[in-house]
Amino acid sequence: MFDLPVLTKPERKAATQFRLMLLDYGFEMSQFSVYMRYCYSSAQVETLCKRVEEALPDGGRVNILQFTDKQYERIISFHGAVRQPKNRNPSQFNLF
């Protein structure tokens, strides 16, 4: 999750590039400044943390939270007043 300055045109451009970088690395947007990605190992988490660190815009705040598979499955989500189905862990391997 992040909070980036967007008061000037260069700041908005940097924030957009940061969001696009997250999408390029396989993150999906959960909320406007909250992106999620399933990682199957701590080594993969470390690699992604380094890539995020390298792409950080000046003046922004970024927090990276880690959940276990079980914690992710226990997230309770609502859309309006409707409770959403439980999260399922993505398959570890996707073949195209």
PDB file of N, CA and C in Angstrom:
ATOM      1  N   MET A   1       0.847  -1.157   0.000  1.00  0.00           N
ATOM      2  CA  MET A   1       0.000   0.000   0.000  1.00  0.00           C
ATOM      3  C   MET A   1       0.892   1.219   0.000  1.00  0.00           C
ATOM      4  N   PHE A   2       0.415   2.272  -0.649  1.00  0.00           N
ATOM      5  CA  PHE A   2       1.281   3.431  -0.777  1.00  0.00           C
ATOM      6  C   PHE A   2       0.466   4.712  -0.766  1.00  0.00           C
ATOM      7  N   ASP A   3       1.177   5.784  -0.464  1.00  0.00           N
ATOM      8  CA  ASP A   3       0.630   7.132  -0.512  1.00  0.00           C
ATOM      9  C   ASP A   3       1.688   7.981  -1.210  1.00  0.00           C
ATOM     10  N   LEU A   4       1.415   8.370  -2.431  1.00  0.00           N
ATOM     11  CA  LEU A   4       2.385   9.108  -3.226  1.00  0.00           C
ATOM     12  C   LEU A   4       1.898  10.531  -3.447  1.00  0.00           C
ATOM     13  N   PRO A   5       2.811  11.498  -3.463  1.00  0.00           N
ATOM     14  CA  PRO A   5       2.395  12.872  -3.745  1.00  0.00           C
ATOM     15  C   PRO A   5       1.946  13.000  -5.199  1.00  0.00           C
ATOM     16  N   VAL A   6       0.833  13.715  -5.398  1.00  0.00           N
ATOM     17  CA  VAL A   6       0.292  13.895  -6.756  1.00  0.00           C
ATOM     18  C   VAL A   6      -0.175  15.339  -6.959  1.00  0.00           C
ATOM     19  N   LEU A   7       0.519  16.297  -6.339  1.00  0.00           N
ATOM     20  CA  LEU A   7       0.114  17.694  -6.451  1.00  0.00           C
ATOM     21  C   LEU A   7       0.591  18.336  -7.746  1.00  0.00           C
ATOM     22  N   THR A   8       1.738  17.915  -8.254  1.00  0.00           N
ATOM     23  CA  THR A   8       2.265  18.509  -9.484  1.00  0.00           C
ATOM     24  C   THR A   8       2.210  17.489 -10.608  1.00  0.00           C
ATOM     25  N   LYS A   9       2.333  17.975 -11.826  1.00  0.00           N
ATOM     26  CA  LYS A   9       2.283  17.078 -12.981  1.00  0.00           C
ATOM     27  C   LYS A   9       3.412  16.032 -12.948  1.00  0.00           C
ATOM     28  N   PRO A  10       4.670  16.418 -12.626  1.00  0.00           N
ATOM     29  CA  PRO A  10       5.720  15.389 -12.526  1.00  0.00           C
ATOM     30  C   PRO A  10       5.436  14.352 -11.434  1.00  0.00           C
ATOM     31  N   GLU A  11       4.820  14.773 -10.306  1.00  0.00           N
ATOM     32  CA  GLU A  11       4.489  13.806  -9.247  1.00  0.00           C
ATOM     33  C   GLU A  11       3.412  12.840  -9.715  1.00  0.00           C
ATOM     34  N   ARG A  12       2.404  13.359 -10.426  1.00  0.00           N
ATOM     35  CA  ARG A  12       1.346  12.470 -10.949  1.00  0.00           C
ATOM     36  C   ARG A  12       1.918  11.480 -11.958  1.00  0.00           C
ATOM     37  N   LYS A  13       2.847  11.969 -12.784  1.00  0.00           N
ATOM     38  CA  LYS A  13       3.476  11.083 -13.769  1.00  0.00           C
ATOM     39  C   LYS A  13       4.279   9.986 -13.072  1.00  0.00           C
ATOM     40  N   ALA A  14       5.036  10.365 -12.036  1.00  0.00           N
ATOM     41  CA  ALA A  14       5.818   9.373 -11.282  1.00  0.00           C
ATOM     42  C   ALA A  14       4.905   8.364 -10.601  1.00  0.00           C
ATOM     43  N   ALA A  15       3.764   8.825 -10.063  1.00  0.00           N
ATOM     44  CA  ALA A  15       2.814   7.916  -9.405  1.00  0.00           C
ATOM     45  C   ALA A  15       2.210   6.951 -10.417  1.00  0.00           C
ATOM     46  N   THR A  16       1.879   7.447 -11.592  1.00  0.00           N
ATOM     47  CA  THR A  16       1.329   6.583 -12.649  1.00  0.00           C
ATOM     48  C   THR A  16       2.352   5.537 -13.076  1.00  0.00           C
ATOM     49  N   GLN A  17       3.596   5.966 -13.252  1.00  0.00           N
ATOM     50  CA  GLN A  17       4.647   5.014 -13.637  1.00  0.00           C
ATOM     51  C   GLN A  17       4.848   3.955 -12.551  1.00  0.00           C
ATOM     52  N   PHE A  18       4.739   4.356 -11.291  1.00  0.00           N
ATOM     53  CA  PHE A  18       4.881   3.399 -10.198  1.00  0.00           C
ATOM     54  C   PHE A  18       3.754   2.366 -10.248  1.00  0.00           C
ATOM     55  N   ARG A  19       2.519   2.836 -10.460  1.00  0.00           N
ATOM     56  CA  ARG A  19       1.379   1.904 -10.552  1.00  0.00           C
ATOM     57  C   ARG A  19       1.545   0.948 -11.741  1.00  0.00           C
ATOM     58  N   LEU A  20       1.982   1.482 -12.870  1.00  0.00           N
ATOM     59  CA  LEU A  20       2.180   0.629 -14.046  1.00  0.00           C
ATOM     60  C   LEU A  20       3.278  -0.400 -13.803  1.00  0.00           C
ATOM     61  N   MET A  21       4.311  -0.009 -13.065  1.00  0.00           N
ATOM     62  CA  MET A  21       5.379  -0.939 -12.726  1.00  0.00           C
ATOM     63  C   MET A  21       4.830  -2.084 -11.880  1.00  0.00           C
ATOM     64  N   LEU A  22       3.955  -1.748 -10.928  1.00  0.00           N
ATOM     65  CA  LEU A  22       3.358  -2.800 -10.096  1.00  0.00           C
ATOM     66  C   LEU A  22       2.559  -3.782 -10.955  1.00  0.00           C
ATOM     67  N   LEU A  23       1.784  -3.257 -11.903  1.00  0.00           N
ATOM     68  CA  LEU A  23       1.010  -4.130 -12.781  1.00  0.00           C
ATOM     69  C   LEU A  23       1.931  -4.999 -13.641  1.00  0.00           C
ATOM     70  N   ASP A  24       3.036  -4.410 -14.123  1.00  0.00           N
ATOM     71  CA  ASP A  24       3.998  -5.174 -14.927  1.00  0.00           C
ATOM     72  C   ASP A  24       4.594  -6.333 -14.138  1.00  0.00           C
ATOM     73  N   TYR A  25       4.755  -6.163 -12.828  1.00  0.00           N
ATOM     74  CA  TYR A  25       5.313  -7.225 -11.991  1.00  0.00           C
ATOM     75  C   TYR A  25       4.246  -8.176 -11.470  1.00  0.00           C
ATOM     76  N   GLY A  26       3.044  -8.085 -11.988  1.00  0.00           N
ATOM     77  CA  GLY A  26       2.012  -9.054 -11.653  1.00  0.00           C
ATOM     78  C   GLY A  26       1.125  -8.701 -10.483  1.00  0.00           C
ATOM     79  N   PHE A  27       1.245  -7.477  -9.964  1.00  0.00           N
ATOM     80  CA  PHE A  27       0.354  -7.067  -8.888  1.00  0.00           C
ATOM     81  C   PHE A  27      -1.016  -6.760  -9.479  1.00  0.00           C
ATOM     82  N   GLU A  28      -2.055  -6.910  -8.665  1.00  0.00           N
ATOM     83  CA  GLU A  28      -3.390  -6.490  -9.074  1.00  0.00           C
ATOM     84  C   GLU A  28      -3.901  -5.465  -8.075  1.00  0.00           C
ATOM     85  N   MET A  29      -4.670  -4.509  -8.595  1.00  0.00           N
ATOM     86  CA  MET A  29      -5.161  -3.445  -7.736  1.00  0.00           C
ATOM     87  C   MET A  29      -6.310  -3.946  -6.875  1.00  0.00           C
ATOM     88  N   SER A  30      -6.175  -3.790  -5.545  1.00  0.00           N
ATOM     89  CA  SER A  30      -7.244  -4.131  -4.619  1.00  0.00           C
ATOM     90  C   SER A  30      -8.078  -2.892  -4.332  1.00  0.00           C
ATOM     91  N   GLN A  31      -7.412  -1.771  -4.098  1.00  0.00           N
ATOM     92  CA  GLN A  31      -8.011  -0.449  -3.982  1.00  0.00           C
ATOM     93  C   GLN A  31      -7.068   0.505  -4.691  1.00  0.00           C
ATOM     94  N   PHE A  32      -7.406   1.774  -4.759  1.00  0.00           N
ATOM     95  CA  PHE A  32      -6.623   2.683  -5.577  1.00  0.00           C
ATOM     96  C   PHE A  32      -5.144   2.702  -5.204  1.00  0.00           C
ATOM     97  N   SER A  33      -4.806   2.676  -3.948  1.00  0.00           N
ATOM     98  CA  SER A  33      -3.401   2.688  -3.535  1.00  0.00           C
ATOM     99  C   SER A  33      -2.995   1.408  -2.824  1.00  0.00           C
ATOM    100  N   VAL A  34      -3.735   0.353  -3.061  1.00  0.00           N
ATOM    101  CA  VAL A  34      -3.429  -0.939  -2.452  1.00  0.00           C
ATOM    102  C   VAL A  34      -3.356  -1.980  -3.558  1.00  0.00           C
ATOM    103  N   TYR A  35      -2.200  -2.584  -3.717  1.00  0.00           N
ATOM    104  CA  TYR A  35      -1.994  -3.602  -4.732  1.00  0.00           C
ATOM    105  C   TYR A  35      -1.585  -4.899  -4.050  1.00  0.00           C
ATOM    106  N   MET A  36      -1.963  -6.029  -4.658  1.00  0.00           N
ATOM    107  CA  MET A  36      -1.688  -7.325  -4.062  1.00  0.00           C
ATOM    108  C   MET A  36      -1.027  -8.234  -5.084  1.00  0.00           C
ATOM    109  N   ARG A  37      -0.250  -9.156  -4.561  1.00  0.00           N
ATOM    110  CA  ARG A  37       0.339 -10.173  -5.423  1.00  0.00           C
ATOM    111  C   ARG A  37       0.632 -11.397  -4.581  1.00  0.00           C
ATOM    112  N   TYR A  38       0.324 -12.563  -5.132  1.00  0.00           N
ATOM    113  CA  TYR A  38       0.621 -13.819  -4.456  1.00  0.00           C
ATOM    114  C   TYR A  38       2.086 -14.179  -4.707  1.00  0.00           C
ATOM    115  N   CYS A  39       2.806 -14.500  -3.643  1.00  0.00           N
ATOM    116  CA  CYS A  39       4.191 -14.942  -3.746  1.00  0.00           C
ATOM    117  C   CYS A  39       4.300 -16.314  -3.103  1.00  0.00           C
ATOM    118  N   TYR A  40       4.989 -17.218  -3.732  1.00  0.00           N
ATOM    119  CA  TYR A  40       5.064 -18.583  -3.222  1.00  0.00           C
ATOM    120  C   TYR A  40       6.311 -18.839  -2.378  1.00  0.00           C
ATOM    121  N   SER A  41       7.214 -17.844  -2.250  1.00  0.00           N
ATOM    122  CA  SER A  41       8.395 -18.063  -1.413  1.00  0.00           C
ATOM    123  C   SER A  41       8.895 -16.729  -0.861  1.00  0.00           C
ATOM    124  N   SER A  42       9.666 -16.806   0.204  1.00  0.00           N
ATOM    125  CA  SER A  42      10.235 -15.582   0.774  1.00  0.00           C
ATOM    126  C   SER A  42      11.286 -14.989  -0.158  1.00  0.00           C
ATOM    127  N   ALA A  43      11.946 -15.826  -0.948  1.00  0.00           N
ATOM    128  CA  ALA A  43      12.920 -15.317  -1.919  1.00  0.00           C
ATOM    129  C   ALA A  43      12.219 -14.455  -2.974  1.00  0.00           C
ATOM    130  N   GLN A  44      11.039 -14.891  -3.400  1.00  0.00           N
ATOM    131  CA  GLN A  44      10.278 -14.105  -4.379  1.00  0.00           C
ATOM    132  C   GLN A  44       9.842 -12.784  -3.759  1.00  0.00           C
ATOM    133  N   VAL A  45       9.461 -12.802  -2.478  1.00  0.00           N
ATOM    134  CA  VAL A  45       9.073 -11.564  -1.787  1.00  0.00           C
ATOM    135  C   VAL A  45      10.258 -10.601  -1.767  1.00  0.00           C
ATOM    136  N   GLU A  46      11.428 -11.098  -1.419  1.00  0.00           N
ATOM    137  CA  GLU A  46      12.621 -10.243  -1.368  1.00  0.00           C
ATOM    138  C   GLU A  46      12.946  -9.643  -2.729  1.00  0.00           C
ATOM    139  N   THR A  47      12.824 -10.437  -3.781  1.00  0.00           N
ATOM    140  CA  THR A  47      13.083  -9.933  -5.132  1.00  0.00           C
ATOM    141  C   THR A  47      12.115  -8.805  -5.479  1.00  0.00           C
ATOM    142  N   LEU A  48      10.832  -9.005  -5.191  1.00  0.00           N
ATOM    143  CA  LEU A  48       9.841  -7.973  -5.499  1.00  0.00           C
ATOM    144  C   LEU A  48      10.053  -6.724  -4.645  1.00  0.00           C
ATOM    145  N   CYS A  49      10.444  -6.908  -3.385  1.00  0.00           N
ATOM    146  CA  CYS A  49      10.723  -5.747  -2.516  1.00  0.00           C
ATOM    147  C   CYS A  49      11.860  -4.910  -3.091  1.00  0.00           C
ATOM    148  N   LYS A  50      12.893  -5.563  -3.594  1.00  0.00           N
ATOM    149  CA  LYS A  50      14.012  -4.822  -4.194  1.00  0.00           C
ATOM    150  C   LYS A  50      13.565  -4.062  -5.433  1.00  0.00           C
ATOM    151  N   ARG A  51      12.733  -4.699  -6.259  1.00  0.00           N
ATOM    152  CA  ARG A  51      12.239  -4.021  -7.470  1.00  0.00           C
ATOM    153  C   ARG A  51      11.361  -2.826  -7.120  1.00  0.00           C
ATOM    154  N   VAL A  52      10.518  -2.991  -6.104  1.00  0.00           N
ATOM    155  CA  VAL A  52       9.672  -1.868  -5.663  1.00  0.00           C
ATOM    156  C   VAL A  52      10.556  -0.751  -5.117  1.00  0.00           C
ATOM    157  N   GLU A  53      11.539  -1.107  -4.318  1.00  0.00           N
ATOM    158  CA  GLU A  53      12.441  -0.108  -3.746  1.00  0.00           C
ATOM    159  C   GLU A  53      13.155   0.681  -4.832  1.00  0.00           C
ATOM    160  N   GLU A  54      13.574   0.003  -5.886  1.00  0.00           N
ATOM    161  CA  GLU A  54      14.270   0.677  -6.990  1.00  0.00           C
ATOM    162  C   GLU A  54      13.359   1.644  -7.742  1.00  0.00           C
ATOM    163  N   ALA A  55      12.060   1.392  -7.715  1.00  0.00           N
ATOM    164  CA  ALA A  55      11.117   2.210  -8.492  1.00  0.00           C
ATOM    165  C   ALA A  55      10.395   3.261  -7.647  1.00  0.00           C
ATOM    166  N   LEU A  56      10.751   3.409  -6.371  1.00  0.00           N
ATOM    167  CA  LEU A  56      10.026   4.328  -5.499  1.00  0.00           C
ATOM    168  C   LEU A  56      10.164   5.775  -5.966  1.00  0.00           C
ATOM    169  N   PRO A  57       9.038   6.468  -6.125  1.00  0.00           N
ATOM    170  CA  PRO A  57       9.101   7.894  -6.419  1.00  0.00           C
ATOM    171  C   PRO A  57       9.531   8.673  -5.177  1.00  0.00           C
ATOM    172  N   ASP A  58      10.128   9.840  -5.385  1.00  0.00           N
ATOM    173  CA  ASP A  58      10.535  10.686  -4.260  1.00  0.00           C
ATOM    174  C   ASP A  58       9.309  11.163  -3.486  1.00  0.00           C
ATOM    175  N   GLY A  59       9.436  11.195  -2.171  1.00  0.00           N
ATOM    176  CA  GLY A  59       8.404  11.786  -1.333  1.00  0.00           C
ATOM    177  C   GLY A  59       7.222  10.902  -1.025  1.00  0.00           C
ATOM    178  N   GLY A  60       7.230   9.674  -1.476  1.00  0.00           N
ATOM    179  CA  GLY A  60       6.091   8.800  -1.222  1.00  0.00           C
ATOM    180  C   GLY A  60       6.336   7.878  -0.044  1.00  0.00           C
ATOM    181  N   ARG A  61       5.251   7.299   0.433  1.00  0.00           N
ATOM    182  CA  ARG A  61       5.324   6.302   1.503  1.00  0.00           C
ATOM    183  C   ARG A  61       4.791   4.995   0.959  1.00  0.00           C
ATOM    184  N   VAL A  62       5.547   3.926   1.166  1.00  0.00           N
ATOM    185  CA  VAL A  62       5.150   2.598   0.705  1.00  0.00           C
ATOM    186  C   VAL A  62       5.306   1.629   1.860  1.00  0.00           C
ATOM    187  N   ASN A  63       4.276   0.839   2.098  1.00  0.00           N
ATOM    188  CA  ASN A  63       4.324  -0.225   3.098  1.00  0.00           C
ATOM    189  C   ASN A  63       4.040  -1.544   2.397  1.00  0.00           C
ATOM    190  N   ILE A  64       4.866  -2.523   2.675  1.00  0.00           N
ATOM    191  CA  ILE A  64       4.678  -3.859   2.097  1.00  0.00           C
ATOM    192  C   ILE A  64       4.284  -4.794   3.232  1.00  0.00           C
ATOM    193  N   LEU A  65       3.096  -5.354   3.127  1.00  0.00           N
ATOM    194  CA  LEU A  65       2.584  -6.269   4.147  1.00  0.00           C
ATOM    195  C   LEU A  65       2.659  -7.691   3.616  1.00  0.00           C
ATOM    196  N   GLN A  66       2.936  -8.623   4.485  1.00  0.00           N
ATOM    197  CA  GLN A  66       2.992 -10.024   4.074  1.00  0.00           C
ATOM    198  C   GLN A  66       1.974 -10.825   4.877  1.00  0.00           C
ATOM    199  N   PHE A  67       1.218 -11.646   4.169  1.00  0.00           N
ATOM    200  CA  PHE A  67       0.229 -12.517   4.777  1.00  0.00           C
ATOM    201  C   PHE A  67       0.576 -13.955   4.423  1.00  0.00           C
ATOM    202  N   THR A  68       0.258 -14.862   5.328  1.00  0.00           N
ATOM    203  CA  THR A  68       0.388 -16.275   4.984  1.00  0.00           C
ATOM    204  C   THR A  68      -0.818 -16.679   4.141  1.00  0.00           C
ATOM    205  N   ASP A  69      -0.753 -17.844   3.537  1.00  0.00           N
ATOM    206  CA  ASP A  69      -1.870 -18.351   2.732  1.00  0.00           C
ATOM    207  C   ASP A  69      -3.162 -18.388   3.545  1.00  0.00           C
ATOM    208  N   LYS A  70      -3.067 -18.873   4.784  1.00  0.00           N
ATOM    209  CA  LYS A  70      -4.258 -19.000   5.631  1.00  0.00           C
ATOM    210  C   LYS A  70      -4.820 -17.633   6.007  1.00  0.00           C
ATOM    211  N   GLN A  71      -3.950 -16.687   6.305  1.00  0.00           N
ATOM    212  CA  GLN A  71      -4.415 -15.337   6.629  1.00  0.00           C
ATOM    213  C   GLN A  71      -5.106 -14.711   5.428  1.00  0.00           C
ATOM    214  N   TYR A  72      -4.572 -14.904   4.237  1.00  0.00           N
ATOM    215  CA  TYR A  72      -5.182 -14.371   3.023  1.00  0.00           C
ATOM    216  C   TYR A  72      -6.587 -14.954   2.829  1.00  0.00           C
ATOM    217  N   GLU A  73      -6.737 -16.241   3.070  1.00  0.00           N
ATOM    218  CA  GLU A  73      -8.040 -16.885   2.901  1.00  0.00           C
ATOM    219  C   GLU A  73      -9.066 -16.401   3.917  1.00  0.00           C
ATOM    220  N   ARG A  74      -8.603 -15.895   5.075  1.00  0.00           N
ATOM    221  CA  ARG A  74      -9.533 -15.447   6.115  1.00  0.00           C
ATOM    222  C   ARG A  74      -9.923 -13.975   5.986  1.00  0.00           C
ATOM    223  N   ILE A  75      -9.472 -13.283   4.953  1.00  0.00           N
ATOM    224  CA  ILE A  75      -9.880 -11.891   4.739  1.00  0.00           C
ATOM    225  C   ILE A  75     -11.378 -11.862   4.439  1.00  0.00           C
ATOM    226  N   ILE A  76     -12.089 -10.994   5.122  1.00  0.00           N
ATOM    227  CA  ILE A  76     -13.529 -10.829   4.900  1.00  0.00           C
ATOM    228  C   ILE A  76     -13.731  -9.533   4.134  1.00  0.00           C
ATOM    229  N   SER A  77     -14.385  -9.616   2.981  1.00  0.00           N
ATOM    230  CA  SER A  77     -14.573  -8.445   2.117  1.00  0.00           C
ATOM    231  C   SER A  77     -16.053  -8.190   1.885  1.00  0.00           C
ATOM    232  N   PHE A  78     -16.399  -6.907   1.795  1.00  0.00           N
ATOM    233  CA  PHE A  78     -17.762  -6.498   1.473  1.00  0.00           C
ATOM    234  C   PHE A  78     -17.722  -5.580   0.262  1.00  0.00           C
ATOM    235  N   HIS A  79     -18.711  -5.701  -0.588  1.00  0.00           N
ATOM    236  CA  HIS A  79     -18.915  -4.750  -1.682  1.00  0.00           C
ATOM    237  C   HIS A  79     -20.291  -4.155  -1.431  1.00  0.00           C
ATOM    238  N   GLY A  80     -20.312  -2.899  -0.964  1.00  0.00           N
ATOM    239  CA  GLY A  80     -21.574  -2.346  -0.471  1.00  0.00           C
ATOM    240  C   GLY A  80     -21.949  -3.114   0.771  1.00  0.00           C
ATOM    241  N   ALA A  81     -23.176  -3.597   0.838  1.00  0.00           N
ATOM    242  CA  ALA A  81     -23.614  -4.384   1.984  1.00  0.00           C
ATOM    243  C   ALA A  81     -23.507  -5.877   1.730  1.00  0.00           C
ATOM    244  N   VAL A  82     -22.961  -6.256   0.581  1.00  0.00           N
ATOM    245  CA  VAL A  82     -22.906  -7.668   0.194  1.00  0.00           C
ATOM    246  C   VAL A  82     -21.543  -8.254   0.544  1.00  0.00           C
ATOM    247  N   ARG A  83     -21.570  -9.316   1.324  1.00  0.00           N
ATOM    248  CA  ARG A  83     -20.339 -10.015   1.671  1.00  0.00           C
ATOM    249  C   ARG A  83     -19.845 -10.786   0.453  1.00  0.00           C
ATOM    250  N   GLN A  84     -18.573 -10.637   0.172  1.00  0.00           N
ATOM    251  CA  GLN A  84     -17.986 -11.269  -1.007  1.00  0.00           C
ATOM    252  C   GLN A  84     -17.516 -12.683  -0.684  1.00  0.00           C
ATOM    253  N   PRO A  85     -17.423 -13.534  -1.714  1.00  0.00           N
ATOM    254  CA  PRO A  85     -16.917 -14.892  -1.468  1.00  0.00           C
ATOM    255  C   PRO A  85     -15.500 -14.851  -0.902  1.00  0.00           C
ATOM    256  N   LYS A  86     -15.147 -15.886  -0.184  1.00  0.00           N
ATOM    257  CA  LYS A  86     -13.818 -15.967   0.413  1.00  0.00           C
ATOM    258  C   LYS A  86     -12.744 -15.948  -0.659  1.00  0.00           C
ATOM    259  N   ASN A  87     -11.600 -15.368  -0.291  1.00  0.00           N
ATOM    260  CA  ASN A  87     -10.453 -15.382  -1.195  1.00  0.00           C
ATOM    261  C   ASN A  87      -9.893 -16.793  -1.282  1.00  0.00           C
ATOM    262  N   ARG A  88      -9.473 -17.138  -2.432  1.00  0.00           N
ATOM    263  CA  ARG A  88      -8.804 -18.432  -2.645  1.00  0.00           C
ATOM    264  C   ARG A  88      -7.383 -18.127  -3.083  1.00  0.00           C
ATOM    265  N   ASN A  89      -6.445 -18.888  -2.577  1.00  0.00           N
ATOM    266  CA  ASN A  89      -5.071 -18.712  -3.018  1.00  0.00           C
ATOM    267  C   ASN A  89      -4.965 -19.084  -4.487  1.00  0.00           C
ATOM    268  N   PRO A  90      -4.253 -18.279  -5.262  1.00  0.00           N
ATOM    269  CA  PRO A  90      -4.092 -18.636  -6.666  1.00  0.00           C
ATOM    270  C   PRO A  90      -3.242 -19.889  -6.797  1.00  0.00           C
ATOM    271  N   SER A  91      -3.388 -20.558  -7.891  1.00  0.00           N
ATOM    272  CA  SER A  91      -2.567 -21.734  -8.133  1.00  0.00           C
ATOM    273  C   SER A  91      -1.106 -21.319  -8.175  1.00  0.00           C
ATOM    274  N   GLN A  92      -0.279 -22.182  -7.687  1.00  0.00           N
ATOM    275  CA  GLN A  92       1.138 -21.837  -7.657  1.00  0.00           C
ATOM    276  C   GLN A  92       1.708 -21.769  -9.060  1.00  0.00           C
ATOM    277  N   PHE A  93       1.227 -22.599  -9.960  1.00  0.00           N
ATOM    278  CA  PHE A  93       1.753 -22.611 -11.312  1.00  0.00           C
ATOM    279  C   PHE A  93       0.633 -22.299 -12.287  1.00  0.00           C
ATOM    280  N   ASN A  94       0.865 -21.367 -13.155  1.00  0.00           N
ATOM    281  CA  ASN A  94      -0.064 -21.048 -14.228  1.00  0.00           C
ATOM    282  C   ASN A  94       0.622 -21.345 -15.546  1.00  0.00           C
ATOM    283  N   LEU A  95      -0.047 -22.107 -16.386  1.00  0.00           N
ATOM    284  CA  LEU A  95       0.509 -22.437 -17.697  1.00  0.00           C
ATOM    285  C   LEU A  95      -0.293 -21.722 -18.756  1.00  0.00           C
ATOM    286  N   PHE A  96       0.385 -21.170 -19.714  1.00  0.00           N
ATOM    287  CA  PHE A  96      -0.290 -20.481 -20.810  1.00  0.00           C
ATOM    288  C   PHE A  96      -0.038 -21.211 -22.104  1.00  0.00           C
TER     289      PHE A  96
END
